[in-house]
Short mmCIF file of C-alpha atoms and ligand atoms in Angstrom, two decimals:
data_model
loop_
_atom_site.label_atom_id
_atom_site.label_comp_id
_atom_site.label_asym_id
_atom_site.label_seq_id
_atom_site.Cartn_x
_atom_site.Cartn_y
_atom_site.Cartn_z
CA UNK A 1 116.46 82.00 81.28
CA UNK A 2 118.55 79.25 79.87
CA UNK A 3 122.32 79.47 78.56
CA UNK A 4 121.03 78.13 75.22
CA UNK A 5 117.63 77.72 73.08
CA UNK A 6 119.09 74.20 71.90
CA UNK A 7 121.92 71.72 72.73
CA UNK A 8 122.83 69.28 70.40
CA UNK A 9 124.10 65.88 71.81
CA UNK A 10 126.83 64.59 69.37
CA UNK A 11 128.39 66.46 66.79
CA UNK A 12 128.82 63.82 63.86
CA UNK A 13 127.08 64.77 60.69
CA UNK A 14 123.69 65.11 62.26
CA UNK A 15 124.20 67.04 65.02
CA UNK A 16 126.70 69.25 62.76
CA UNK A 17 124.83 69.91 59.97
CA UNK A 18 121.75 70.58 62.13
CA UNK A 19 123.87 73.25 64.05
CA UNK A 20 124.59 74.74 61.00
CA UNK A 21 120.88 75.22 60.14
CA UNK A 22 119.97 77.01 63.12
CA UNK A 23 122.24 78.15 64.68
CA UNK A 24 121.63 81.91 63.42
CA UNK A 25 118.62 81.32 64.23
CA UNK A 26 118.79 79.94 67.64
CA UNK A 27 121.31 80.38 70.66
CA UNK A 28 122.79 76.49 69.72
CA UNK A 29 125.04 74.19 71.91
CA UNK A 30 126.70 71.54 70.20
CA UNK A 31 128.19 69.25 72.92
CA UNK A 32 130.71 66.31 71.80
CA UNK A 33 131.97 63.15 73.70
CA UNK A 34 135.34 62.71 72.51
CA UNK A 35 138.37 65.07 71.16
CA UNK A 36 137.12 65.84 67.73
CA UNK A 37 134.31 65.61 66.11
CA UNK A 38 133.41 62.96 63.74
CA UNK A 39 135.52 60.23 65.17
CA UNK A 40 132.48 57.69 65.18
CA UNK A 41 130.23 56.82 62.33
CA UNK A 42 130.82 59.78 60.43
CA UNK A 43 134.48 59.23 60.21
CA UNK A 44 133.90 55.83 59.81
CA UNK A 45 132.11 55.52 56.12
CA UNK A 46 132.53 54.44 52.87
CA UNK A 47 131.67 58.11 51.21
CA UNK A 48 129.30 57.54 48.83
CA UNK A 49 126.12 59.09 47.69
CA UNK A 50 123.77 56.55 45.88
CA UNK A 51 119.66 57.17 45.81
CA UNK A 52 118.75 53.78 46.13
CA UNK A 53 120.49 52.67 49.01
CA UNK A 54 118.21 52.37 51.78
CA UNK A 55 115.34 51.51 49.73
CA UNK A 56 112.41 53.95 48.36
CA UNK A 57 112.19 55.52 51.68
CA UNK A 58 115.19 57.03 52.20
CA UNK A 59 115.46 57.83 48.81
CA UNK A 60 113.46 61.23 49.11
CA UNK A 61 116.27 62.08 51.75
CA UNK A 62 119.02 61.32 49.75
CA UNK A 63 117.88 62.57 46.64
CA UNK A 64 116.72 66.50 48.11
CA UNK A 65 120.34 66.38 49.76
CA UNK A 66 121.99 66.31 46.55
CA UNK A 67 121.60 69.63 45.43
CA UNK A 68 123.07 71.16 48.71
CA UNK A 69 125.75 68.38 48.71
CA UNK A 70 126.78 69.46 45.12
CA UNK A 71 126.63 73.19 45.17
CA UNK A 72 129.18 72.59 48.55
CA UNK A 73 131.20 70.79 45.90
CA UNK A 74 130.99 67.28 47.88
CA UNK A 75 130.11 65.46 45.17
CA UNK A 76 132.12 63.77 42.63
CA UNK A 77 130.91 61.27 39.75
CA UNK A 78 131.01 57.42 40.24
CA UNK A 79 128.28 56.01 39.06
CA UNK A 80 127.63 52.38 40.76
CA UNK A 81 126.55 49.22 39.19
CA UNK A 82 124.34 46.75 41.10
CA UNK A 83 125.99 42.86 40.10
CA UNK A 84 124.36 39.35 40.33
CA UNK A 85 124.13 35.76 38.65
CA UNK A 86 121.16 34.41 36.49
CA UNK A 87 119.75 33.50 40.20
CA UNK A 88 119.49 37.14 40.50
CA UNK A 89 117.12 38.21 37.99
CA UNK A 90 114.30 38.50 40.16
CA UNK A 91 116.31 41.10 42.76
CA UNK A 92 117.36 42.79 39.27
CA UNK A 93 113.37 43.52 38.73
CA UNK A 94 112.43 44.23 41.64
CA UNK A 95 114.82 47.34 42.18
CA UNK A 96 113.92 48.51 38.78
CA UNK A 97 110.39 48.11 39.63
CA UNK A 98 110.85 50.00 43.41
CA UNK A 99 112.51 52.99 42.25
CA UNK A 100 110.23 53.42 39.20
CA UNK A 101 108.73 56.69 38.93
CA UNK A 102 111.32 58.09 41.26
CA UNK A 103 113.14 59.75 38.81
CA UNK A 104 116.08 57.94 39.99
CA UNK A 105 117.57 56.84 36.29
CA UNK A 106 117.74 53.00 36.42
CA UNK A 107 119.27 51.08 33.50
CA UNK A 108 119.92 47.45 32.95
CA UNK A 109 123.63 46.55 31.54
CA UNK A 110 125.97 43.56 31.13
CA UNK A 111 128.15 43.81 33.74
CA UNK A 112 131.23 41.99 31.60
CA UNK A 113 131.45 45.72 29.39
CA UNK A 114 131.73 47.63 32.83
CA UNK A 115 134.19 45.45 34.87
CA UNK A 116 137.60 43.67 33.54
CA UNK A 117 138.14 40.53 34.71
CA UNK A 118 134.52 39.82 35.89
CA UNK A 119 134.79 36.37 36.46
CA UNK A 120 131.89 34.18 34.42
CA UNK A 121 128.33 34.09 35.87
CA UNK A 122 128.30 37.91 36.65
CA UNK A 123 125.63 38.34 34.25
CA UNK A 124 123.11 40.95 35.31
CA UNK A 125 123.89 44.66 36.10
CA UNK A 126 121.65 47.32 37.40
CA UNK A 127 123.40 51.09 36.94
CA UNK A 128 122.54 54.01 38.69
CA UNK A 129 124.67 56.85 36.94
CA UNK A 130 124.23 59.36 39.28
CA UNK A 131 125.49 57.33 42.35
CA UNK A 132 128.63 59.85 43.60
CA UNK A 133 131.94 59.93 45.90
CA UNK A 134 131.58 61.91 48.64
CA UNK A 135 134.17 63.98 50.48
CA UNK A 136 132.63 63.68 53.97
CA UNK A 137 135.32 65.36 55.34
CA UNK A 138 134.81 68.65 53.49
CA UNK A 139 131.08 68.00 53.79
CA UNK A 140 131.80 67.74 58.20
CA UNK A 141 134.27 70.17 58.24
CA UNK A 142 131.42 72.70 56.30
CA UNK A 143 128.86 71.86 58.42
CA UNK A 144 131.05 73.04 61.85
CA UNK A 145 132.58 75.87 59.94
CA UNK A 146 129.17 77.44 59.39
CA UNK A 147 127.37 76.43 62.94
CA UNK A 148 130.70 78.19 64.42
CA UNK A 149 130.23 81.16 61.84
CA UNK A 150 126.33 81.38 62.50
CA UNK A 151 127.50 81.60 66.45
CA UNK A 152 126.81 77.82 67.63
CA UNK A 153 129.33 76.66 70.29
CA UNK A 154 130.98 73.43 70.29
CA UNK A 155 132.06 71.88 73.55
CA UNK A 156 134.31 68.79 72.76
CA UNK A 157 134.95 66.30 75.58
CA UNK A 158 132.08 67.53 76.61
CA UNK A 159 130.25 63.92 77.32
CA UNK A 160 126.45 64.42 78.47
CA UNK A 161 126.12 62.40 81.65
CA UNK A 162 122.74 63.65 83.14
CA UNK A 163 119.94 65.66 81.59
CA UNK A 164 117.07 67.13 84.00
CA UNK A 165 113.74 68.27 83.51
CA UNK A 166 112.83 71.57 85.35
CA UNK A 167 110.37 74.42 84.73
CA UNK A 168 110.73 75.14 80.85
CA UNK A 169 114.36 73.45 80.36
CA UNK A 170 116.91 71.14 80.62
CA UNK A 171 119.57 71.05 83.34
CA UNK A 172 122.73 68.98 81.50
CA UNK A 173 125.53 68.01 83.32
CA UNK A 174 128.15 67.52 81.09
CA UNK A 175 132.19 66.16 81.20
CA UNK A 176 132.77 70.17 80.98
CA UNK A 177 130.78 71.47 82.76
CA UNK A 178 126.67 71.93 83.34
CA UNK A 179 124.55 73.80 80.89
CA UNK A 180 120.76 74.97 80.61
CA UNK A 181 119.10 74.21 77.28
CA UNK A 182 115.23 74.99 76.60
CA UNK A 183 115.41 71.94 73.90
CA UNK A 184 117.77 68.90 73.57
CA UNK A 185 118.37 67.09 70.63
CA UNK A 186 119.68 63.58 70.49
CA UNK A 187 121.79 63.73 67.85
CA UNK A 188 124.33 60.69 69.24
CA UNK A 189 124.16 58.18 66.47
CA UNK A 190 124.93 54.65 68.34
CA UNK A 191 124.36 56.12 71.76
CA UNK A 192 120.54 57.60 70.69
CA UNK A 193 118.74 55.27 72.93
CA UNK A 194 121.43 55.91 76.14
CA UNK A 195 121.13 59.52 75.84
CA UNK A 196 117.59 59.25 75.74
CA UNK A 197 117.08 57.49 79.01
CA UNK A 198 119.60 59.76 80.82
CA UNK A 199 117.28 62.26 79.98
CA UNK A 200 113.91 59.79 81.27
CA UNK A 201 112.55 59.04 77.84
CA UNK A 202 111.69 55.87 76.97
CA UNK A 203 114.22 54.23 74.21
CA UNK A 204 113.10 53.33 70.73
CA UNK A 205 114.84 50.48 70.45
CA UNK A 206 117.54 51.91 68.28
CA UNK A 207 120.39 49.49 67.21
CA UNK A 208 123.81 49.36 66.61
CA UNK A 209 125.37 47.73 63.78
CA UNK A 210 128.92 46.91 63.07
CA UNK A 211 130.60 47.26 59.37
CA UNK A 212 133.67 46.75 58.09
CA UNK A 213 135.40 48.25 55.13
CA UNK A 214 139.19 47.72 53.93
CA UNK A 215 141.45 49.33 51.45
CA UNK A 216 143.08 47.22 49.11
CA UNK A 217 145.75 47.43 46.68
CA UNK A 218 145.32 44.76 43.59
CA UNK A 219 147.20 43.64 40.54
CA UNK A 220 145.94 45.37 38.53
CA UNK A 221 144.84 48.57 40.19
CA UNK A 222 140.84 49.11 39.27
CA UNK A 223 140.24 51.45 36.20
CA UNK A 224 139.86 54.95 37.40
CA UNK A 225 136.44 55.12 35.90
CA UNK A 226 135.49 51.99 37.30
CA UNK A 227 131.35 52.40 38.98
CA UNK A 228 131.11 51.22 42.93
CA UNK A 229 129.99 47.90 42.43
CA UNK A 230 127.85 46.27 44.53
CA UNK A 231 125.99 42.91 44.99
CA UNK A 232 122.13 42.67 44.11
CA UNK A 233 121.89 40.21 47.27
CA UNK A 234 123.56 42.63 49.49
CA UNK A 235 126.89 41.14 50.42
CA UNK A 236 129.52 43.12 49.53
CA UNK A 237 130.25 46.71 47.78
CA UNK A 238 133.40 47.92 46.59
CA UNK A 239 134.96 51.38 45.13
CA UNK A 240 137.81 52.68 43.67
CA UNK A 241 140.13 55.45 45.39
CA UNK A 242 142.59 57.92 44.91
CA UNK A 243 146.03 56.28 44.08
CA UNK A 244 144.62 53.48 42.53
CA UNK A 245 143.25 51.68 46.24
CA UNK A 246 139.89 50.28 46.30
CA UNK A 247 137.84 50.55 49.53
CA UNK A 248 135.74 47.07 50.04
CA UNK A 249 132.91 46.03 52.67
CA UNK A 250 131.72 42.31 52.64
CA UNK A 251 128.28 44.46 53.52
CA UNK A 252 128.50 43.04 57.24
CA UNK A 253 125.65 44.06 59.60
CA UNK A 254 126.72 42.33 63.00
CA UNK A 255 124.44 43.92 66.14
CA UNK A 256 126.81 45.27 68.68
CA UNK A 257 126.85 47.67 71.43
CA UNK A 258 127.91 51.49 71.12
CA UNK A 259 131.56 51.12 71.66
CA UNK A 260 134.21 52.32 69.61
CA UNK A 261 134.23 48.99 67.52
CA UNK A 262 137.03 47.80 65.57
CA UNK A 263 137.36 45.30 62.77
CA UNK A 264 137.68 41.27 63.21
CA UNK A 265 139.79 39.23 61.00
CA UNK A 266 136.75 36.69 60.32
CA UNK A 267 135.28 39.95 58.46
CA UNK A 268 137.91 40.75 56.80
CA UNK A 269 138.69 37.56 55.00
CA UNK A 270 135.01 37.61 54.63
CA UNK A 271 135.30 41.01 52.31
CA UNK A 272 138.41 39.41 50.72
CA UNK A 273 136.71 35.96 49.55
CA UNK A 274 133.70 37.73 48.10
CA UNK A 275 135.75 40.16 46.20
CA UNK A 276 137.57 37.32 44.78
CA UNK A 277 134.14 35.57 43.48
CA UNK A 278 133.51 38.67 41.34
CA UNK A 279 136.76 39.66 39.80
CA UNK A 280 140.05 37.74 38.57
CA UNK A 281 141.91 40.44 40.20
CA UNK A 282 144.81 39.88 43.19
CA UNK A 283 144.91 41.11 46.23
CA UNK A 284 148.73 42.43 46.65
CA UNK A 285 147.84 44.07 49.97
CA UNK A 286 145.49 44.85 52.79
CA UNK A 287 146.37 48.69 53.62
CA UNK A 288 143.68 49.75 55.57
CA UNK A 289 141.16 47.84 57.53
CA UNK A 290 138.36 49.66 60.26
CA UNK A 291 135.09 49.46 61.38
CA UNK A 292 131.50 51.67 62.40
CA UNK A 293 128.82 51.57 63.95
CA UNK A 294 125.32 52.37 62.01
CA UNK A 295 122.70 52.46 63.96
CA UNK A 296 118.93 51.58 62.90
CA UNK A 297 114.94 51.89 64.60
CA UNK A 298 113.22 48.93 64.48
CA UNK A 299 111.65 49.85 61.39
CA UNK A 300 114.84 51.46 59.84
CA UNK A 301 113.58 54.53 59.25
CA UNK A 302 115.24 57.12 60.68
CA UNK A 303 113.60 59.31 63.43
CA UNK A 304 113.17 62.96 63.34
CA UNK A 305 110.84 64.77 65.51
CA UNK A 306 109.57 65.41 69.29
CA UNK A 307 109.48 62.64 71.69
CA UNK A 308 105.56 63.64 72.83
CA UNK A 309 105.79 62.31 75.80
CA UNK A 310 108.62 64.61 77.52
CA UNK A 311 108.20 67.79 76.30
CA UNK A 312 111.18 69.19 75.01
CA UNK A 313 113.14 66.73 73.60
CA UNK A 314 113.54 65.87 69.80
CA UNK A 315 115.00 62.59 68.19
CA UNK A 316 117.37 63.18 65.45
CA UNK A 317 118.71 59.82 65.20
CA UNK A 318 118.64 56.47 63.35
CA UNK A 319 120.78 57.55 60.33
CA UNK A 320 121.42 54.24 59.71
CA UNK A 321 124.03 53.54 56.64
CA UNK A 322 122.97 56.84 54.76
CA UNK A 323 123.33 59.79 57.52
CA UNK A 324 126.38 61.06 55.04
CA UNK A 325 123.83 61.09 51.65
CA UNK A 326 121.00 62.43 53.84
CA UNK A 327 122.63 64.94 56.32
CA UNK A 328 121.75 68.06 54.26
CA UNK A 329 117.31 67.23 53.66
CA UNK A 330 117.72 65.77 57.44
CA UNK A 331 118.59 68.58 58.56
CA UNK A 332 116.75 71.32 56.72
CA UNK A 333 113.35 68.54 57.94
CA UNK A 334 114.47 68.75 61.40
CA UNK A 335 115.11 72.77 61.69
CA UNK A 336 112.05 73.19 60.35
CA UNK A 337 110.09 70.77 63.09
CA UNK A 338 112.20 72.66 65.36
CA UNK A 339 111.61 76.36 64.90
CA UNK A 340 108.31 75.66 63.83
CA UNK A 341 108.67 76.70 60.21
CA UNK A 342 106.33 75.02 57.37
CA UNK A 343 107.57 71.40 56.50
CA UNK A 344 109.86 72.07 52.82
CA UNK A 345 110.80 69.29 49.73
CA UNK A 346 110.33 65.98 52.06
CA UNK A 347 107.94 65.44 54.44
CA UNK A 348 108.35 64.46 57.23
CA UNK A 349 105.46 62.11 58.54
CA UNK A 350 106.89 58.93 57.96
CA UNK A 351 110.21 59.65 60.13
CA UNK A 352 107.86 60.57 63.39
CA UNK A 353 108.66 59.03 66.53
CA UNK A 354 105.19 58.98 67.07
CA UNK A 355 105.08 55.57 65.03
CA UNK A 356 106.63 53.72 67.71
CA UNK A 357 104.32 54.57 70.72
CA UNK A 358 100.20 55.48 70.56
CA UNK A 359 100.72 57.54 73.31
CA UNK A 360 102.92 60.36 70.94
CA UNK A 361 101.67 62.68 69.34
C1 LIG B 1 131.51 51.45 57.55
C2 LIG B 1 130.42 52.46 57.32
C3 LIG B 1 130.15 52.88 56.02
C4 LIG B 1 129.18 53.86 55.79
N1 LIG B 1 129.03 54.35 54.53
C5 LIG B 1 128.17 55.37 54.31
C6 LIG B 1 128.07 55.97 53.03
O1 LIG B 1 128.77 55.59 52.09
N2 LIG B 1 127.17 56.99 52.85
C7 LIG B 1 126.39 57.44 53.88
O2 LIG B 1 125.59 58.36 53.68
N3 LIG B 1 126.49 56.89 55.11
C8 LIG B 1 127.35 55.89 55.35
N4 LIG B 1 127.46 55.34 56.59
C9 LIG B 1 126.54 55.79 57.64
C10 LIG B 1 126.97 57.12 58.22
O3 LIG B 1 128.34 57.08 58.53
C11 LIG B 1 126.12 57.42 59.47
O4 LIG B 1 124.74 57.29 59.16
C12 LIG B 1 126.37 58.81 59.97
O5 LIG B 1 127.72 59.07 60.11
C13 LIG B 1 125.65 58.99 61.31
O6 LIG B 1 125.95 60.30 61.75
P1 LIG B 1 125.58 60.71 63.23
O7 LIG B 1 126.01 62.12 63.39
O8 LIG B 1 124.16 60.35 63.49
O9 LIG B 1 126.44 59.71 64.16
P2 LIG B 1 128.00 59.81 64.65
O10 LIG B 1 128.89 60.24 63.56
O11 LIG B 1 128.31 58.50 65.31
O12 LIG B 1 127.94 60.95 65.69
C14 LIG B 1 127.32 60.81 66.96
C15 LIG B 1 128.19 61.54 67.94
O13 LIG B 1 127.54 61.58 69.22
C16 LIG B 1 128.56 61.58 70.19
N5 LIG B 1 127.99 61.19 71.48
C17 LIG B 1 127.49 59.98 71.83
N6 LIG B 1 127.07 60.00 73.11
C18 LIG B 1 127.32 61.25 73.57
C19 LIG B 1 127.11 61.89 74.83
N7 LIG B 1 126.58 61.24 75.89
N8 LIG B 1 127.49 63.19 74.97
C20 LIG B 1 128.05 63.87 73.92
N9 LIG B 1 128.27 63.31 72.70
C21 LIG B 1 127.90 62.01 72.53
C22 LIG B 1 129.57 60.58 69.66
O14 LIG B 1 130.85 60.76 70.23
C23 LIG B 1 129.54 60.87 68.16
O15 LIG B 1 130.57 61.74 67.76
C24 LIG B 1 128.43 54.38 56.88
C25 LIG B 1 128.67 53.94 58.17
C26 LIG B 1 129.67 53.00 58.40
C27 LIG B 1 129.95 52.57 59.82
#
């Protein structure tokens, strides 16, 4: 018999909140690379809940999440308000058009009553009220409080160097030690595809992505009920913050391998310049600068399910720049693949690995 039903490679928001799920129902091993949990992407984001981002696909994700993320009391109201010039009419449409009959409340708004000193040529505005902070590291810290409570264990340092077929189970030799699992689940953001082949499947060709966000002060500080505000062409999003900071991202997406990635000046100035474009305000200092990883399939969709071609292992990876917004529906999905329990709110055909390879099932 094996030590566990389940081990859980990486224990970010995924592999938490999936932990969390089953792990009363399930004897669950959650094993972590580094010191603490959530030092990668999770730890990395910009903390905000918004149902269009990712497009209509995610959005069924990010929208069953909500309740769960709200009743945990990780939600706050921001609201967000998508910006662009007369050029930008078109992109204006077209996300109205996607998102219609959604139920995702879409409105179109002159930016200039939202934002003080928009600078001229800002003239179309998209809002999404129900775009929300959240406060991923309640949301994290949750998620292992109640996979500890529902008797999941969590081996940190615990870095997954091998994983072996035999009989019914895995064999995983780990930086603590070796374990026997009946099921693993690659829950290791960046690292998916690695983990993947150490345990002899095939790769999906998932992706890593860098992104940069920095915290600002400016002169003057953004109104406390100022929206995240974000460009229609993609190219930069910004937010404001406790203390009267703003968090920016020049919406960078620059392919790089799963390291522990840090920001570049270039990107930076990048963020800085674009923010300038939209409002009159000045920058009085750079406080905070870092970078993350977010890590895409081909398709960037993410993938939940069984490999099909080795039995016994499960993809739970590709949470791309939404595994915060989507952790709660991604995980209920992927429990319920797991245990073999009906499919609930979204389902879950379109997130199959089996859309990468015929030979899947
Ligand atoms: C700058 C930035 C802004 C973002 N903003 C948002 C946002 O506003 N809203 C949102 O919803 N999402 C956002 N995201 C995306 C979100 O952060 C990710 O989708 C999410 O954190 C992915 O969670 P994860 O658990 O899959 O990955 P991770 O948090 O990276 O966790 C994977 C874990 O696996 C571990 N691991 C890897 N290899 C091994 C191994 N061999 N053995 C053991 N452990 C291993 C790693 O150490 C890591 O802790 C943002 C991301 C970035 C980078």
């Amino acid at each position: 018999m094996s030590d566990f039903d389940i081990a859980i490679v990486g224990a970010g928001i995924a592999g938490a909140t999936l932990a969390a799920g089953i792990g009363d129902r399930a004897r669950v091993l959650l094993l972590e690379a580094e010191d603490q949990p959530g030092y990668h992407a999770t730890g990395r984001s910009a903390a905000f809940w918004s149902e269009t981002y990712g497009g209509p696909a995610i959005q069924p994700l990010t929208t069953a999440s909500g309740p769960a993320l709200s009743a945990g009391g990780f939600l706050e109201p921001l609201g967000s308000l998508h910006i662009g010039g007369a050029d930008d009419a078109a992109l204006a449409e077209a996300m109205l058009a996607e998102f219609e009959g959604t139920g995702v409340a879409l409105a179109q708004v002159d930016p200039a009553e939202w934002i003080p000193g928009l600078r001229a040529g800002w003239t179309i505005g998209v809002h999404e009220p129900s775009c929300a902070y959240i406060d991923v590291g309640a949301c994290h810290g949750d998620a292992l409080a109640r996979a500890r409570r529902a008797g999941a264990v969590l081996r940190t340092r615990a870095a997954l160097r091998s994983a072996e077929r035999g009989g019914a189970g895995w064999r995983l030799t780990t930086a603590a030690g070796v374990f026997s699992a009946d099921i693993l689940v690659d829950a290791a953001g960046a690292w998916a595809d690695p983990v993947a082949a150490m345990a002899g499947v095939t790769p999906l060709g998932i992706r890593a992505f860098r992104r940069t966000m920095v915290q600002l002060r400016t002169e003057p500080a953004p109104p406390a009920d100022l929206p995240h505000i974000a460009g229609l062409r993609g190219d930069f999003y910004f937010k404001p913050e406790a203390g009267g900071r703003l968090w920016l991202s020049p919406h960078d997406e620059i392919e790089s391998e799963a390291i522990d990635v840090a920001p570049e000046e270039m990107d930076v100035a990048v963020a800085i310049d674009r923010f300038e474009h939209v409002v009159d305000w000045r920058v009085a200092a750079v406080e905070r600068r870092w970078a993350g990883l977010r890590s895409f399939a081909p398709d960037r969709l993410p993938v939940y399910g069984f490999d099909g071609a080795v039995p016994g292992f499960f993809w739970f990876a590709g949470q791309g720049g939404f595994g915060i917004q989507t952790a709660p529906a991604a995980a209920d999905l992927a429990a319920r693949l797991i245990l073999g329990d009906a499919p609930g709110a979204v389902d879950p055909a379109r997130y199959a690995p089996a859309r990468f390879r015929a030979n899947l099932c």
